[in-house]
mmCIF file of C-alpha atoms in Angstrom:
data_model
loop_
_atom_site.group_PDB
_atom_site.id
_atom_site.type_symbol
_atom_site.label_atom_id
_atom_site.label_comp_id
_atom_site.label_asym_id
_atom_site.label_seq_id
_atom_site.Cartn_x
_atom_site.Cartn_y
_atom_site.Cartn_z
ATOM 1 C CA MET A 1 93.237 -7.913 106.183
ATOM 2 C CA THR A 2 95.208 -7.295 109.531
ATOM 3 C CA ALA A 3 97.720 -9.288 110.780
ATOM 4 C CA LEU A 4 97.387 -11.278 114.053
ATOM 5 C CA PRO A 5 100.318 -11.512 116.250
ATOM 6 C CA TRP A 6 101.485 -14.193 115.453
ATOM 7 C CA GLN A 7 101.620 -14.482 112.310
ATOM 8 C CA ASP A 8 105.089 -12.566 112.075
ATOM 9 C CA GLY A 9 106.629 -15.023 114.507
ATOM 10 C CA VAL A 10 105.292 -18.303 112.069
ATOM 11 C CA TYR A 11 106.634 -16.273 109.830
ATOM 12 C CA ALA A 12 110.378 -16.317 111.094
ATOM 13 C CA ALA A 13 109.762 -19.970 112.491
ATOM 14 C CA LEU A 14 109.441 -20.988 108.701
ATOM 15 C CA LYS A 15 112.762 -18.985 107.928
ATOM 16 C CA LYS A 16 115.097 -19.694 110.295
ATOM 17 C CA ALA A 17 113.910 -23.285 110.020
ATOM 18 C CA GLY A 18 115.175 -22.881 106.414
ATOM 19 C CA VAL A 19 112.319 -23.070 104.628
ATOM 20 C CA ARG A 20 113.012 -21.476 101.099
ATOM 21 C CA GLN A 21 109.749 -22.483 99.264
ATOM 22 C CA VAL A 22 106.008 -21.655 100.343
ATOM 23 C CA GLY A 23 103.524 -23.271 97.883
ATOM 24 C CA TYR A 24 100.028 -22.216 98.778
ATOM 25 C CA VAL A 25 96.127 -22.719 98.079
ATOM 26 C CA PRO A 26 95.168 -18.933 99.155
ATOM 27 C CA ASP A 27 93.519 -18.569 102.356
ATOM 28 C CA ALA A 28 92.499 -15.873 104.825
ATOM 29 C CA GLY A 29 94.334 -17.739 108.194
ATOM 30 C CA HIS A 30 97.312 -17.378 105.335
ATOM 31 C CA SER A 31 96.847 -13.711 104.063
ATOM 32 C CA ARG A 32 100.044 -12.643 106.152
ATOM 33 C CA LEU A 33 102.057 -15.612 105.136
ATOM 34 C CA ILE A 34 101.573 -15.263 101.986
ATOM 35 C CA GLU A 35 101.967 -11.976 101.455
ATOM 36 C CA GLN A 36 105.352 -12.223 103.311
ATOM 37 C CA ALA A 37 106.591 -14.956 101.153
ATOM 38 C CA HIS A 38 105.986 -13.240 97.688
ATOM 39 C CA ALA A 39 107.513 -9.691 99.322
ATOM 40 C CA ASP A 40 110.800 -12.399 100.394
ATOM 41 C CA PRO A 41 113.940 -12.179 97.581
ATOM 42 C CA GLU A 42 115.047 -15.537 99.438
ATOM 43 C CA VAL A 43 111.542 -16.988 99.332
ATOM 44 C CA THR A 44 109.761 -18.144 96.435
ATOM 45 C CA ALA A 45 106.090 -18.633 97.001
ATOM 46 C CA VAL A 46 104.408 -20.445 94.629
ATOM 47 C CA VAL A 47 99.947 -20.824 93.848
ATOM 48 C CA LEU A 48 98.711 -23.642 93.183
ATOM 49 C CA THR A 49 95.978 -24.957 92.147
ATOM 50 C CA THR A 50 95.032 -27.195 93.592
ATOM 51 C CA GLU A 51 96.380 -28.196 96.866
ATOM 52 C CA GLU A 52 98.465 -32.131 96.096
ATOM 53 C CA GLU A 53 100.146 -30.222 93.527
ATOM 54 C CA GLY A 54 101.949 -28.635 96.929
ATOM 55 C CA ILE A 55 102.642 -32.027 98.096
ATOM 56 C CA ALA A 56 104.375 -32.552 94.793
ATOM 57 C CA MET A 57 106.719 -29.977 94.660
ATOM 58 C CA ALA A 58 107.781 -30.410 98.154
ATOM 59 C CA ALA A 59 108.660 -33.388 96.927
ATOM 60 C CA GLY A 60 111.190 -31.839 94.683
ATOM 61 C CA CYS A 61 112.630 -29.165 96.660
ATOM 62 C CA HIS A 62 113.304 -32.038 98.841
ATOM 63 C CA LEU A 63 115.389 -33.389 96.025
ATOM 64 C CA GLY A 64 116.669 -30.330 95.148
ATOM 65 C CA GLY A 65 118.420 -29.491 98.982
ATOM 66 C CA SER A 66 116.158 -27.011 99.609
ATOM 67 C CA ARG A 67 112.657 -27.230 102.129
ATOM 68 C CA ALA A 68 109.059 -26.413 101.424
ATOM 69 C CA VAL A 69 106.372 -25.250 103.133
ATOM 70 C CA LEU A 70 102.346 -25.794 102.127
ATOM 71 C CA LEU A 71 99.442 -23.460 102.872
ATOM 72 C CA MET A 72 96.572 -25.307 102.316
ATOM 73 C CA GLN A 73 93.089 -24.341 104.091
ATOM 74 C CA SER A 74 91.137 -27.969 105.724
ATOM 75 C CA SER A 75 89.149 -28.596 102.683
ATOM 76 C CA GLY A 76 92.178 -29.106 100.748
ATOM 77 C CA VAL A 77 93.645 -32.235 102.667
ATOM 78 C CA GLY A 78 91.171 -34.172 100.687
ATOM 79 C CA ASN A 79 92.522 -33.689 97.857
ATOM 80 C CA CYS A 80 95.870 -34.130 98.930
ATOM 81 C CA ILE A 81 95.326 -38.109 99.851
ATOM 82 C CA ASN A 82 96.945 -39.886 97.964
ATOM 83 C CA MET A 83 99.558 -37.607 97.117
ATOM 84 C CA LEU A 84 100.859 -38.315 100.727
ATOM 85 C CA SER A 85 102.297 -41.443 99.123
ATOM 86 C CA LEU A 86 105.097 -39.205 97.523
ATOM 87 C CA PRO A 87 106.716 -38.369 101.017
ATOM 88 C CA ILE A 88 105.907 -41.205 102.793
ATOM 89 C CA HIS A 89 107.253 -44.185 100.810
ATOM 90 C CA CYS A 90 110.329 -42.284 99.758
ATOM 91 C CA ARG A 91 111.060 -41.037 103.281
ATOM 92 C CA MET A 92 111.034 -37.154 102.533
ATOM 93 C CA PRO A 93 109.941 -34.422 104.532
ATOM 94 C CA LEU A 94 106.954 -32.638 104.738
ATOM 95 C CA LEU A 95 105.579 -29.155 106.772
ATOM 96 C CA THR A 96 102.295 -28.259 106.216
ATOM 97 C CA LEU A 97 100.447 -25.420 108.057
ATOM 98 C CA VAL A 98 96.562 -26.065 107.601
ATOM 99 C CA THR A 99 93.680 -23.730 109.462
ATOM 100 C CA MET A 100 91.077 -24.931 110.669
ATOM 101 C CA ARG A 101 87.164 -24.774 108.996
ATOM 102 C CA GLY A 102 84.570 -26.130 109.996
ATOM 103 C CA GLU A 103 84.789 -26.485 113.388
ATOM 104 C CA TRP A 104 84.101 -23.065 115.438
ATOM 105 C CA GLY A 105 81.400 -20.659 114.722
ATOM 106 C CA GLU A 106 81.437 -21.462 111.015
ATOM 107 C CA PHE A 107 78.424 -20.085 108.818
ATOM 108 C CA ASN A 108 79.327 -22.589 105.881
ATOM 109 C CA PRO A 109 78.128 -25.913 106.282
ATOM 110 C CA TRP A 110 79.997 -27.118 103.289
ATOM 111 C CA GLN A 111 82.937 -27.105 105.285
ATOM 112 C CA VAL A 112 81.794 -29.105 108.297
ATOM 113 C CA PRO A 113 82.482 -32.200 106.822
ATOM 114 C CA MET A 114 86.230 -32.040 105.551
ATOM 115 C CA GLY A 115 86.660 -29.680 108.298
ATOM 116 C CA SER A 116 85.763 -32.802 110.745
ATOM 117 C CA ALA A 117 87.797 -35.332 108.725
ATOM 118 C CA THR A 118 90.464 -33.558 108.083
ATOM 119 C CA GLY A 119 92.897 -34.691 111.477
ATOM 120 C CA PRO A 120 91.347 -38.766 111.138
ATOM 121 C CA VAL A 121 91.987 -38.529 107.221
ATOM 122 C CA LEU A 122 95.842 -36.818 107.473
ATOM 123 C CA SER A 123 96.063 -39.743 110.363
ATOM 124 C CA ALA A 124 94.947 -41.885 108.016
ATOM 125 C CA ALA A 125 97.509 -41.411 105.925
ATOM 126 C CA GLY A 126 100.609 -40.691 107.517
ATOM 127 C CA VAL A 127 100.734 -37.781 109.021
ATOM 128 C CA HIS A 128 102.325 -36.364 111.435
ATOM 129 C CA ILE A 129 99.471 -33.654 113.658
ATOM 130 C CA ARG A 130 99.826 -31.014 115.653
ATOM 131 C CA ARG A 131 97.744 -28.654 116.996
ATOM 132 C CA ALA A 132 97.126 -25.284 118.291
ATOM 133 C CA GLU A 133 94.823 -24.085 119.334
ATOM 134 C CA ARG A 134 96.110 -20.558 121.130
ATOM 135 C CA ALA A 135 98.070 -17.854 119.532
ATOM 136 C CA ASP A 136 101.006 -17.644 122.751
ATOM 137 C CA GLU A 137 101.515 -21.586 121.304
ATOM 138 C CA VAL A 138 101.874 -21.720 117.960
ATOM 139 C CA VAL A 139 104.673 -20.527 117.408
ATOM 140 C CA ASP A 140 107.353 -22.918 119.217
ATOM 141 C CA MET A 141 104.909 -25.627 117.538
ATOM 142 C CA VAL A 142 105.848 -25.043 114.156
ATOM 143 C CA ALA A 143 109.084 -24.649 114.597
ATOM 144 C CA ALA A 144 108.935 -28.230 116.996
ATOM 145 C CA SER A 145 106.902 -29.986 113.668
ATOM 146 C CA ALA A 146 109.243 -27.596 111.219
ATOM 147 C CA GLN A 147 112.125 -28.997 112.959
ATOM 148 C CA LEU A 148 110.523 -32.294 113.341
ATOM 149 C CA ALA A 149 110.009 -32.483 109.451
ATOM 150 C CA PHE A 150 112.582 -32.188 107.879
ATOM 151 C CA ASP A 151 114.925 -33.789 110.904
ATOM 152 C CA SER A 152 113.104 -36.179 110.632
ATOM 153 C CA ALA A 153 112.552 -36.351 107.442
ATOM 154 C CA ILE A 154 108.241 -36.796 107.525
ATOM 155 C CA PRO A 155 105.744 -35.792 106.854
ATOM 156 C CA VAL A 156 104.457 -33.216 109.651
ATOM 157 C CA ALA A 157 100.666 -31.011 109.466
ATOM 158 C CA VAL A 158 100.354 -28.368 112.128
ATOM 159 C CA LEU A 159 96.459 -28.058 112.249
ATOM 160 C CA LEU A 160 95.507 -23.708 113.105
ATOM 161 C CA SER A 161 92.807 -24.060 114.949
ATOM 162 C CA GLN A 162 89.478 -21.879 114.295
ATOM 163 C CA ARG A 163 89.183 -19.692 116.638
ATOM 164 C CA MET A 164 92.246 -18.812 116.623
ATOM 165 C CA ILE A 165 91.729 -17.390 113.567
ATOM 166 C CA GLY A 166 89.062 -15.889 113.988
ATOM 167 C CA ALA A 167 85.785 -16.944 111.890
ATOM 168 C CA LYS A 168 84.971 -15.168 108.828
ATOM 169 C CA VAL A 169 82.953 -12.535 109.116
ATOM 170 C CA TRP A 170 80.596 -12.867 106.785
ATOM 171 C CA VAL A 171 77.177 -9.833 107.940
ATOM 172 C CA LYS A 172 79.743 -7.453 107.738
ATOM 173 C CA MET B 1 84.239 -48.790 73.685
ATOM 174 C CA SER B 2 85.018 -49.322 69.566
ATOM 175 C CA ASN B 3 83.114 -47.155 68.874
ATOM 176 C CA ILE B 4 84.829 -44.063 70.825
ATOM 177 C CA PRO B 5 86.507 -41.934 67.575
ATOM 178 C CA ASN B 6 89.993 -42.108 67.805
ATOM 179 C CA LEU B 7 91.211 -38.473 67.107
ATOM 180 C CA LEU B 8 94.742 -38.915 67.495
ATOM 181 C CA PRO B 9 96.947 -38.001 63.904
ATOM 182 C CA THR B 10 97.135 -41.641 62.383
ATOM 183 C CA ASN B 11 101.056 -40.944 61.665
ATOM 184 C CA SER B 12 102.587 -41.151 64.716
ATOM 185 C CA LEU B 13 104.700 -44.013 64.515
ATOM 186 C CA LEU B 14 107.234 -43.229 67.215
ATOM 187 C CA ASP B 15 108.925 -45.979 69.268
ATOM 188 C CA ARG B 16 108.507 -44.832 72.384
ATOM 189 C CA ARG B 17 111.776 -46.147 73.806
ATOM 190 C CA GLN B 18 113.340 -45.023 70.771
ATOM 191 C CA VAL B 19 112.037 -41.807 71.509
ATOM 192 C CA VAL B 20 112.966 -41.210 75.314
ATOM 193 C CA ALA B 21 116.276 -43.016 74.797
ATOM 194 C CA THR B 22 116.758 -39.948 72.068
ATOM 195 C CA LEU B 23 115.932 -37.024 74.560
ATOM 196 C CA LEU B 24 118.228 -38.331 76.954
ATOM 197 C CA ARG B 25 120.605 -38.966 74.639
ATOM 198 C CA ASP B 26 124.337 -37.366 77.028
ATOM 199 C CA THR B 27 122.875 -35.921 79.400
ATOM 200 C CA ALA B 28 125.789 -34.200 80.702
ATOM 201 C CA GLU B 29 125.305 -32.164 76.937
ATOM 202 C CA THR B 30 123.506 -30.164 79.378
ATOM 203 C CA PRO B 31 124.193 -26.758 81.196
ATOM 204 C CA GLY B 32 124.642 -26.063 84.383
ATOM 205 C CA GLY B 33 125.568 -29.966 84.601
ATOM 206 C CA GLU B 34 124.230 -33.549 84.272
ATOM 207 C CA LEU B 35 120.631 -32.972 83.298
ATOM 208 C CA LEU B 36 118.097 -34.033 86.641
ATOM 209 C CA VAL B 37 115.963 -36.214 85.318
ATOM 210 C CA VAL B 38 111.863 -37.153 86.578
ATOM 211 C CA THR B 39 109.646 -39.124 84.872
ATOM 212 C CA GLY B 40 105.510 -40.253 86.501
ATOM 213 C CA LEU B 41 103.492 -43.198 86.985
ATOM 214 C CA GLY B 42 103.512 -45.713 83.653
ATOM 215 C CA SER B 43 105.360 -46.465 80.674
ATOM 216 C CA THR B 44 108.029 -42.713 80.630
ATOM 217 C CA THR B 45 109.481 -44.229 84.503
ATOM 218 C CA TYR B 46 110.271 -47.673 82.505
ATOM 219 C CA ASP B 47 111.482 -46.118 79.160
ATOM 220 C CA ALA B 48 113.496 -43.912 81.061
ATOM 221 C CA GLY B 49 114.506 -46.828 82.804
ATOM 222 C CA ALA B 50 115.040 -49.273 79.476
ATOM 223 C CA ALA B 51 117.426 -45.628 78.012
ATOM 224 C CA GLY B 52 119.506 -46.559 80.744
ATOM 225 C CA ASP B 53 119.606 -46.013 84.968
ATOM 226 C CA ARG B 54 120.940 -43.320 86.809
ATOM 227 C CA PRO B 55 120.321 -41.691 89.719
ATOM 228 C CA LEU B 56 120.210 -38.524 88.636
ATOM 229 C CA ASN B 57 116.466 -39.746 86.979
ATOM 230 C CA PHE B 58 113.715 -39.573 89.605
ATOM 231 C CA TYR B 59 111.444 -42.042 88.627
ATOM 232 C CA LEU B 60 107.124 -42.066 89.648
ATOM 233 C CA TRP B 61 105.632 -45.110 90.719
ATOM 234 C CA GLY B 62 102.687 -43.676 92.016
ATOM 235 C CA ALA B 63 101.639 -40.592 93.284
ATOM 236 C CA MET B 64 100.316 -39.832 89.521
ATOM 237 C CA GLY B 65 99.467 -35.956 88.761
ATOM 238 C CA GLY B 66 102.515 -35.716 90.201
ATOM 239 C CA ALA B 67 105.634 -35.326 87.797
ATOM 240 C CA LEU B 68 104.739 -31.893 87.109
ATOM 241 C CA MET B 69 104.893 -30.186 89.942
ATOM 242 C CA ILE B 70 108.332 -31.746 91.422
ATOM 243 C CA GLY B 71 109.735 -30.354 88.723
ATOM 244 C CA LEU B 72 108.565 -27.077 89.070
ATOM 245 C CA GLY B 73 109.803 -27.349 93.553
ATOM 246 C CA LEU B 74 113.326 -28.999 91.893
ATOM 247 C CA ALA B 75 113.970 -26.287 89.588
ATOM 248 C CA ILE B 76 112.979 -23.331 92.034
ATOM 249 C CA ALA B 77 115.859 -25.710 94.666
ATOM 250 C CA ARG B 78 118.670 -26.003 91.365
ATOM 251 C CA PRO B 79 117.959 -22.715 89.241
ATOM 252 C CA GLU B 80 122.182 -23.499 88.462
ATOM 253 C CA ARG B 81 120.347 -27.150 86.605
ATOM 254 C CA ARG B 82 118.626 -27.448 83.799
ATOM 255 C CA VAL B 83 114.789 -30.059 84.691
ATOM 256 C CA LEU B 84 113.417 -31.994 82.675
ATOM 257 C CA VAL B 85 110.307 -34.240 83.157
ATOM 258 C CA ILE B 86 109.378 -36.641 80.887
ATOM 259 C CA THR B 87 105.762 -38.165 81.511
ATOM 260 C CA GLY B 88 102.090 -39.313 79.737
ATOM 261 C CA ASP B 89 99.008 -38.380 78.605
ATOM 262 C CA GLY B 90 97.478 -39.980 80.914
ATOM 263 C CA GLU B 91 99.791 -38.845 84.102
ATOM 264 C CA MET B 92 99.729 -35.010 82.901
ATOM 265 C CA LEU B 93 95.709 -35.544 82.086
ATOM 266 C CA MET B 94 96.008 -36.293 86.034
ATOM 267 C CA GLY B 95 97.981 -33.095 86.539
ATOM 268 C CA MET B 96 96.460 -30.856 84.632
ATOM 269 C CA GLY B 97 96.464 -27.463 86.801
ATOM 270 C CA ALA B 98 100.700 -28.033 87.246
ATOM 271 C CA LEU B 99 99.988 -26.612 83.656
ATOM 272 C CA ALA B 100 98.736 -23.032 84.673
ATOM 273 C CA THR B 101 101.102 -23.458 87.971
ATOM 274 C CA VAL B 102 103.919 -24.298 86.334
ATOM 275 C CA ALA B 103 103.446 -21.188 83.971
ATOM 276 C CA ALA B 104 102.275 -18.501 86.460
ATOM 277 C CA ALA B 105 106.187 -19.728 88.183
ATOM 278 C CA ARG B 106 107.983 -18.348 84.778
ATOM 279 C CA ARG B 107 110.526 -21.089 85.750
ATOM 280 C CA PRO B 108 113.474 -20.566 83.023
ATOM 281 C CA ASN B 109 115.378 -23.954 83.906
ATOM 282 C CA LEU B 110 112.711 -26.657 83.229
ATOM 283 C CA SER B 111 111.136 -28.297 80.762
ATOM 284 C CA ILE B 112 108.431 -31.330 79.985
ATOM 285 C CA ALA B 113 107.673 -33.856 77.323
ATOM 286 C CA VAL B 114 104.553 -35.536 77.473
ATOM 287 C CA LEU B 115 104.654 -38.696 75.562
ATOM 288 C CA ASP B 116 101.286 -38.536 74.321
ATOM 289 C CA ASN B 117 99.657 -42.130 72.207
ATOM 290 C CA GLY B 118 96.036 -40.924 73.407
ATOM 291 C CA GLN B 119 95.425 -43.982 75.874
ATOM 292 C CA PHE B 120 95.645 -45.790 79.335
ATOM 293 C CA GLY B 121 98.276 -48.334 77.723
ATOM 294 C CA GLU B 122 98.985 -49.435 81.768
ATOM 295 C CA THR B 123 95.480 -50.426 82.080
ATOM 296 C CA GLY B 124 93.616 -51.659 79.321
ATOM 297 C CA HIS B 125 94.196 -49.274 76.185
ATOM 298 C CA GLN B 126 91.225 -47.373 77.646
ATOM 299 C CA SER B 127 91.545 -44.460 75.181
ATOM 300 C CA SER B 128 93.073 -41.110 76.709
ATOM 301 C CA HIS B 129 91.646 -37.448 76.643
ATOM 302 C CA THR B 130 94.474 -37.256 73.851
ATOM 303 C CA SER B 131 92.290 -39.363 71.930
ATOM 304 C CA LEU B 132 89.479 -38.046 72.671
ATOM 305 C CA GLY B 133 89.516 -34.882 71.370
ATOM 306 C CA ALA B 134 91.867 -33.131 74.196
ATOM 307 C CA ASP B 135 94.810 -30.740 72.905
ATOM 308 C CA LEU B 136 97.651 -30.587 75.010
ATOM 309 C CA ALA B 137 99.835 -28.329 73.362
ATOM 310 C CA ALA B 138 97.455 -25.948 73.068
ATOM 311 C CA MET B 139 96.046 -25.944 76.742
ATOM 312 C CA ALA B 140 99.928 -25.879 78.031
ATOM 313 C CA ARG B 141 99.767 -23.050 75.854
ATOM 314 C CA ALA B 142 95.999 -21.695 76.597
ATOM 315 C CA CYS B 143 97.520 -21.401 80.006
ATOM 316 C CA GLY B 144 100.544 -19.248 80.340
ATOM 317 C CA TRP B 145 103.569 -21.635 78.070
ATOM 318 C CA ALA B 146 105.151 -20.068 75.867
ATOM 319 C CA GLN B 147 105.862 -22.798 73.788
ATOM 320 C CA GLY B 148 103.623 -25.457 73.410
ATOM 321 C CA GLU B 149 104.338 -28.016 70.566
ATOM 322 C CA ILE B 150 103.578 -31.376 69.064
ATOM 323 C CA VAL B 151 106.313 -33.474 67.475
ATOM 324 C CA THR B 152 105.392 -36.153 65.064
ATOM 325 C CA ASP B 153 108.284 -37.172 64.131
ATOM 326 C CA MET B 154 112.261 -38.380 65.097
ATOM 327 C CA PRO B 155 114.071 -35.293 63.853
ATOM 328 C CA GLY B 156 111.967 -33.265 65.495
ATOM 329 C CA VAL B 157 112.606 -35.281 68.333
ATOM 330 C CA GLU B 158 115.801 -34.506 67.550
ATOM 331 C CA ALA B 159 116.043 -31.236 67.602
ATOM 332 C CA LEU B 160 113.802 -31.413 70.866
ATOM 333 C CA ARG B 161 116.526 -33.319 72.713
ATOM 334 C CA LEU B 162 118.204 -29.512 73.600
ATOM 335 C CA ARG B 163 116.270 -27.963 72.735
ATOM 336 C CA LEU B 164 113.955 -28.791 76.493
ATOM 337 C CA ARG B 165 117.474 -28.806 78.459
ATOM 338 C CA ASN B 166 118.050 -25.108 76.820
ATOM 339 C CA GLU B 167 114.919 -23.618 76.437
ATOM 340 C CA VAL B 168 110.722 -23.527 78.145
ATOM 341 C CA LEU B 169 109.280 -26.404 76.494
ATOM 342 C CA PHE B 170 106.085 -27.858 76.679
ATOM 343 C CA ALA B 171 106.024 -30.994 74.209
ATOM 344 C CA THR B 172 103.663 -33.335 72.893
ATOM 345 C CA VAL B 173 105.114 -36.230 71.062
ATOM 346 C CA ARG B 174 103.038 -38.859 69.253
ATOM 347 C CA ILE B 175 103.411 -41.635 69.740
ATOM 348 C CA SER B 176 103.055 -45.210 68.542
ATOM 349 C CA PRO B 177 100.299 -46.899 70.885
ATOM 350 C CA ASP B 178 102.664 -50.145 70.383
ATOM 351 C CA GLU B 179 103.207 -52.266 74.225
ATOM 352 C CA VAL B 180 107.412 -52.357 74.173
ATOM 353 C CA PRO B 181 109.130 -54.785 76.457
ATOM 354 C CA ARG B 182 108.363 -54.371 79.773
ATOM 355 C CA PHE B 183 111.671 -52.752 81.898
ATOM 356 C CA LEU B 184 111.866 -52.063 85.763
ATOM 357 C CA PRO B 185 113.531 -49.467 87.066
ATOM 358 C CA PRO B 186 114.068 -49.811 90.373
ATOM 359 C CA ARG B 187 111.122 -48.052 92.636
ATOM 360 C CA ASP B 188 112.002 -48.322 96.272
ATOM 361 C CA GLY B 189 111.416 -44.357 97.176
ATOM 362 C CA ALA B 190 113.969 -43.779 99.971
ATOM 363 C CA ASN B 191 116.688 -45.416 97.571
ATOM 364 C CA LEU B 192 115.212 -42.992 94.634
ATOM 365 C CA THR B 193 115.538 -40.405 97.003
ATOM 366 C CA THR B 194 118.626 -40.914 99.013
ATOM 367 C CA ARG B 195 120.944 -41.828 95.279
ATOM 368 C CA PHE B 196 119.202 -38.252 93.926
ATOM 369 C CA ARG B 197 120.416 -35.989 96.338
ATOM 370 C CA ALA B 198 123.557 -37.666 96.511
ATOM 371 C CA ALA B 199 124.121 -37.333 93.058
ATOM 372 C CA LEU B 200 122.836 -33.861 93.475
ATOM 373 C CA GLY B 201 125.541 -33.089 96.619
ATOM 374 C CA VAL B 202 123.065 -32.565 99.656
ATOM 375 C CA PRO B 203 124.995 -33.733 102.622
ATOM 376 C CA PRO B 204 122.990 -36.400 104.725
ATOM 377 C CA SER B 205 120.987 -35.401 107.040
#
């Protein structure tokens, strides 16, 4: 998959913020970050079976004095809700980058319910939300969100809009 | 519910408090320094507290299914230290995907002991899947763990104590379903986090 111009900037921002663990459930919109994490000897990339594993992994990472990011798609947010009580109650940082589905040129109607609920559900669970609509704002937004999460020990989700990522092409 | 067959071996009379006290004896006797311990929601948290509260015990009072993955994040962050996760069959069953995730991550410094009484003891002793045919140690092996074992006697538990600190091992310990006196370790998560990091020497943020 061809890298979008902002993706390398996002990886650099994560590295600069001290992120050394990357947990992910694959998504096409994160594929460049996943490749970079696996290729980086300073970073440990962990493929998860389900997104809430990444919430718990980030908690363990914090206990050990390091920093993690969780990469997932909006459909995975619903899997995380109870596990979010871990960083919230324990006053731990959480940084997650969420690629949005079901909102811009979506072909698959099954993505729409969770895509529509992603923001409200995260807010209800106590997660701070930032939303990147344009490629020229996403790198700064990730950097600022990482700072907010790690320096204030709070959970922060950056939603990457489907318009910015590009809707999945089903019929080529 | 009494017509549901209980497939657990009937020779499992191990006392859970004695098992955990054995596993956590002399935690300084660990390669790389004091053993780092994560316990799962429910009875294993009480067992570890009863064995002697220590700042390097991270007790889960919620986040069911997360114990093993917390152990993984910790093991990656502190490769020079040993991490031991102690949890119950119900907690492990809820986070079973972590068996595959942790096996795939291939960390040399993480082991887990699952205390298996075949029941959801906290909620009224309903039979869990491990008394209805599921074998967690076999699942661990099938997920790629090099060692997935079942221990049914105290000499085996005694041997586990140092093996869990020196090898990469998934161990199911069959325990008696008998209830033991309640012991409640600290439960404020922010405090547990702060004291754990301080004991590890992580600078305060």
